[in-house]
PDB file of C-alpha atoms in Angstrom:
ATOM      1  CA  MET A   1     -27.397 -56.200 113.260  1.00 76.00           C
ATOM      2  CA  ASP A   2     -30.571 -58.438 113.048  1.00 80.00           C
ATOM      3  CA  TYR A   3     -29.508 -62.379 113.975  1.00 92.00           C
ATOM      4  CA  THR A   4     -33.701 -63.351 112.695  1.00 94.00           C
ATOM      5  CA  LYS A   5     -32.476 -64.237 109.426  1.00 93.00           C
ATOM      6  CA  LEU A   6     -29.016 -65.504 110.781  1.00 94.00           C
ATOM      7  CA  GLY A   7     -31.154 -67.390 112.660  1.00 96.00           C
ATOM      8  CA  LYS A   8     -33.717 -69.027 110.573  1.00 96.00           C
ATOM      9  CA  ARG A   9     -31.188 -70.839 107.785  1.00 94.00           C
ATOM     10  CA  ILE A  10     -29.804 -72.548 110.946  1.00 97.00           C
ATOM     11  CA  ARG A  11     -33.076 -73.845 112.132  1.00 97.00           C
ATOM     12  CA  GLU A  12     -34.355 -74.673 108.013  1.00 95.00           C
ATOM     13  CA  GLU A  13     -30.323 -76.593 107.087  1.00 94.00           C
ATOM     14  CA  ARG A  14     -31.096 -78.750 110.770  1.00 96.00           C
ATOM     15  CA  LEU A  15     -34.373 -79.541 109.575  1.00 97.00           C
ATOM     16  CA  ARG A  16     -32.951 -80.158 105.996  1.00 92.00           C
ATOM     17  CA  LEU A  17     -30.177 -82.655 107.614  1.00 94.00           C
ATOM     18  CA  ASN A  18     -33.957 -84.481 109.876  1.00 96.00           C
ATOM     19  CA  LEU A  19     -31.504 -83.196 113.303  1.00 97.00           C
ATOM     20  CA  THR A  20     -33.607 -82.358 116.357  1.00 97.00           C
ATOM     21  CA  GLN A  21     -31.270 -79.231 118.339  1.00 98.00           C
ATOM     22  CA  GLU A  22     -30.692 -82.375 121.303  1.00 98.00           C
ATOM     23  CA  LYS A  23     -28.140 -83.668 118.971  1.00 97.00           C
ATOM     24  CA  LEU A  24     -27.006 -80.803 116.504  1.00 98.00           C
ATOM     25  CA  SER A  25     -26.709 -78.351 120.560  1.00 97.00           C
ATOM     26  CA  GLU A  26     -25.068 -82.072 121.255  1.00 97.00           C
ATOM     27  CA  GLU A  27     -22.869 -81.584 118.246  1.00 96.00           C
ATOM     28  CA  VAL A  28     -21.083 -78.597 118.500  1.00 96.00           C
ATOM     29  CA  GLY A  29     -21.103 -78.463 122.397  1.00 97.00           C
ATOM     30  CA  ILE A  30     -24.210 -75.247 122.890  1.00 97.00           C
ATOM     31  CA  SER A  31     -26.380 -75.833 124.816  1.00 97.00           C
ATOM     32  CA  THR A  32     -29.826 -76.627 123.515  1.00 97.00           C
ATOM     33  CA  ALA A  33     -31.511 -74.067 125.257  1.00 98.00           C
ATOM     34  CA  TYR A  34     -28.514 -71.397 123.523  1.00 97.00           C
ATOM     35  CA  LEU A  35     -29.555 -73.359 119.488  1.00 98.00           C
ATOM     36  CA  GLY A  36     -33.285 -72.391 120.613  1.00 98.00           C
ATOM     37  CA  GLN A  37     -32.770 -68.423 120.995  1.00 97.00           C
ATOM     38  CA  ILE A  38     -28.997 -68.234 117.653  1.00 97.00           C
ATOM     39  CA  GLU A  39     -32.567 -70.805 115.659  1.00 97.00           C
ATOM     40  CA  ARG A  40     -35.017 -67.667 117.476  1.00 97.00           C
ATOM     41  CA  GLY A  41     -32.582 -64.869 116.946  1.00 95.00           C
ATOM     42  CA  GLU A  42     -32.387 -63.627 120.428  1.00 96.00           C
ATOM     43  CA  ARG A  43     -28.895 -63.921 120.821  1.00 95.00           C
ATOM     44  CA  SER A  44     -26.458 -63.335 118.183  1.00 93.00           C
ATOM     45  CA  VAL A  45     -23.259 -66.845 118.277  1.00 94.00           C
ATOM     46  CA  THR A  46     -19.469 -66.693 118.302  1.00 93.00           C
ATOM     47  CA  LEU A  47     -17.657 -67.434 114.986  1.00 94.00           C
ATOM     48  CA  ASP A  48     -16.397 -70.111 116.743  1.00 95.00           C
ATOM     49  CA  LYS A  49     -19.619 -71.845 117.230  1.00 96.00           C
ATOM     50  CA  LEU A  50     -20.641 -70.027 113.186  1.00 96.00           C
ATOM     51  CA  ILE A  51     -18.416 -72.911 111.891  1.00 96.00           C
ATOM     52  CA  SER A  52     -19.228 -75.400 113.649  1.00 96.00           C
ATOM     53  CA  LEU A  53     -22.679 -74.825 113.231  1.00 97.00           C
ATOM     54  CA  ALA A  54     -21.518 -74.808 109.743  1.00 95.00           C
ATOM     55  CA  ASN A  55     -19.577 -77.683 109.452  1.00 95.00           C
ATOM     56  CA  TYR A  56     -21.844 -79.822 111.241  1.00 96.00           C
ATOM     57  CA  LEU A  57     -24.902 -79.061 108.508  1.00 96.00           C
ATOM     58  CA  GLY A  58     -21.923 -79.237 106.334  1.00 92.00           C
ATOM     59  CA  VAL A  59     -22.253 -75.935 104.155  1.00 91.00           C
ATOM     60  CA  THR A  60     -21.015 -72.668 104.397  1.00 88.00           C
ATOM     61  CA  VAL A  61     -20.406 -69.826 107.057  1.00 90.00           C
ATOM     62  CA  ASP A  62     -21.178 -67.359 103.284  1.00 84.00           C
ATOM     63  CA  PHE A  63     -24.521 -69.328 103.373  1.00 86.00           C
ATOM     64  CA  LEU A  64     -25.378 -68.778 106.594  1.00 90.00           C
ATOM     65  CA  LEU A  65     -24.687 -65.127 106.512  1.00 88.00           C
ATOM     66  CA  ALA A  66     -26.478 -65.286 102.826  1.00 78.00           C
ATOM     67  CA  ASP A  67     -29.013 -62.689 103.627  1.00 76.00           C
ATOM     68  CA  TYR A  68     -26.020 -60.145 105.343  1.00 76.00           C
ATOM     69  CA  ILE A  69     -24.170 -59.750 102.317  1.00 67.00           C
ATOM     70  CA  SER A  70     -24.635 -57.162  99.863  1.00 63.00           C
ATOM     71  CA  SER A  71     -23.457 -58.370  96.393  1.00 64.00           C
ATOM     72  CA  ASP A  72     -26.433 -60.532  94.486  1.00 65.00           C
ATOM     73  CA  GLU A  73     -23.524 -61.990  93.266  1.00 68.00           C
ATOM     74  CA  ASP A  74     -22.128 -63.809  96.253  1.00 67.00           C
ATOM     75  CA  LEU A  75     -25.359 -64.678  97.305  1.00 69.00           C
ATOM     76  CA  ASN A  76     -25.883 -66.355  93.776  1.00 77.00           C
ATOM     77  CA  LEU A  77     -22.424 -67.622  94.103  1.00 78.00           C
ATOM     78  CA  SER A  78     -23.398 -68.757  97.288  1.00 75.00           C
ATOM     79  CA  ARG A  79     -26.726 -70.603  96.780  1.00 79.00           C
ATOM     80  CA  LEU A  80     -25.483 -73.014  94.051  1.00 82.00           C
ATOM     81  CA  THR A  81     -22.754 -74.844  96.408  1.00 82.00           C
ATOM     82  CA  GLN A  82     -25.442 -75.209  98.958  1.00 81.00           C
ATOM     83  CA  LEU A  83     -27.325 -76.704  96.058  1.00 84.00           C
ATOM     84  CA  PHE A  84     -24.026 -78.342  94.375  1.00 86.00           C
ATOM     85  CA  HIS A  85     -23.079 -79.915  98.512  1.00 83.00           C
ATOM     86  CA  GLY A  86     -23.507 -83.553  98.675  1.00 83.00           C
ATOM     87  CA  LYS A  87     -24.596 -84.127  95.307  1.00 87.00           C
ATOM     88  CA  SER A  88     -21.759 -87.073  93.202  1.00 91.00           C
ATOM     89  CA  ALA A  89     -19.358 -85.191  90.639  1.00 92.00           C
ATOM     90  CA  THR A  90     -22.086 -86.673  88.011  1.00 93.00           C
ATOM     91  CA  GLU A  91     -24.769 -84.803  89.526  1.00 91.00           C
ATOM     92  CA  LYS A  92     -22.471 -82.334  89.275  1.00 88.00           C
ATOM     93  CA  GLU A  93     -21.663 -82.504  85.861  1.00 92.00           C
ATOM     94  CA  MET A  94     -25.634 -82.832  85.036  1.00 92.00           C
ATOM     95  CA  ALA A  95     -27.215 -79.262  87.225  1.00 88.00           C
ATOM     96  CA  VAL A  96     -24.280 -77.910  85.259  1.00 88.00           C
ATOM     97  CA  ASN A  97     -24.950 -78.579  81.560  1.00 90.00           C
ATOM     98  CA  MET A  98     -28.579 -77.906  82.867  1.00 89.00           C
ATOM     99  CA  VAL A  99     -27.739 -74.470  83.588  1.00 86.00           C
ATOM    100  CA  LYS A 100     -25.674 -73.888  80.029  1.00 87.00           C
ATOM    101  CA  LEU A 101     -28.837 -75.449  78.150  1.00 88.00           C
ATOM    102  CA  LEU A 102     -30.677 -72.913  80.289  1.00 88.00           C
ATOM    103  CA  PHE A 103     -28.583 -69.358  79.698  1.00 85.00           C
ATOM    104  CA  ALA A 104     -28.103 -71.357  75.314  1.00 85.00           C
ATOM    105  CA  TYR A 105     -32.170 -71.047  75.391  1.00 84.00           C
ATOM    106  CA  THR A 106     -32.413 -67.584  76.986  1.00 85.00           C
ATOM    107  CA  ASP A 107     -29.333 -65.742  75.722  1.00 82.00           C
ATOM    108  CA  GLY A 108     -30.642 -67.304  71.847  1.00 79.00           C
ATOM    109  CA  LYS A 109     -28.386 -69.256  71.157  1.00 73.00           C
ATOM    110  CA  PHE A 110     -30.557 -72.889  71.888  1.00 64.00           C
ATOM    111  CA  SER A 111     -30.116 -75.456  69.115  1.00 61.00           C
ATOM    112  CA  GLY A 112     -30.352 -78.711  68.926  1.00 60.00           C
ATOM    113  CA  ASP A 113     -26.665 -78.481  69.091  1.00 58.00           C
ATOM    114  CA  THR A 114     -26.123 -76.738  71.676  1.00 52.00           C
ATOM    115  CA  GLU A 115     -23.202 -78.496  72.471  1.00 59.00           C
ATOM    116  CA  ILE A 116     -22.935 -80.119  76.177  1.00 56.00           C
ATOM    117  CA  GLU A 117     -20.505 -81.787  78.085  1.00 58.00           C
ATOM    118  CA  ASN A 118     -20.451 -85.747  78.473  1.00 56.00           C
ATOM    119  CA  LYS A 119     -17.594 -87.330  79.967  1.00 55.00           C
ATOM    120  CA  LYS A 120     -18.274 -90.717  80.404  1.00 51.00           C
TER     121      LYS A 120
END
């Protein structure tokens, strides 16, 4: 297995959270050198450390492994889950409504009367 894509995702999430390698490695109990090797795809990562990394980064393991999942549907659901992470219920509802409108438009069913949920 090529670990380059996994390492790249870990690095992207670490940077998204403005974390240094030092901080993340300290939090998950690995050396900075080992984290660097993981991020470059030079070393494999144990399942327990992968779970620790995912938990600390606030993502799912399947998100980190998305490039190795064969189903496009699983990958898309994983991407959506990641996008929803850390968002409020209102923001999530707005996103769902936007997707509904987009699908209604692309299906040719959009009109000014297209129904969206409006919970207050």
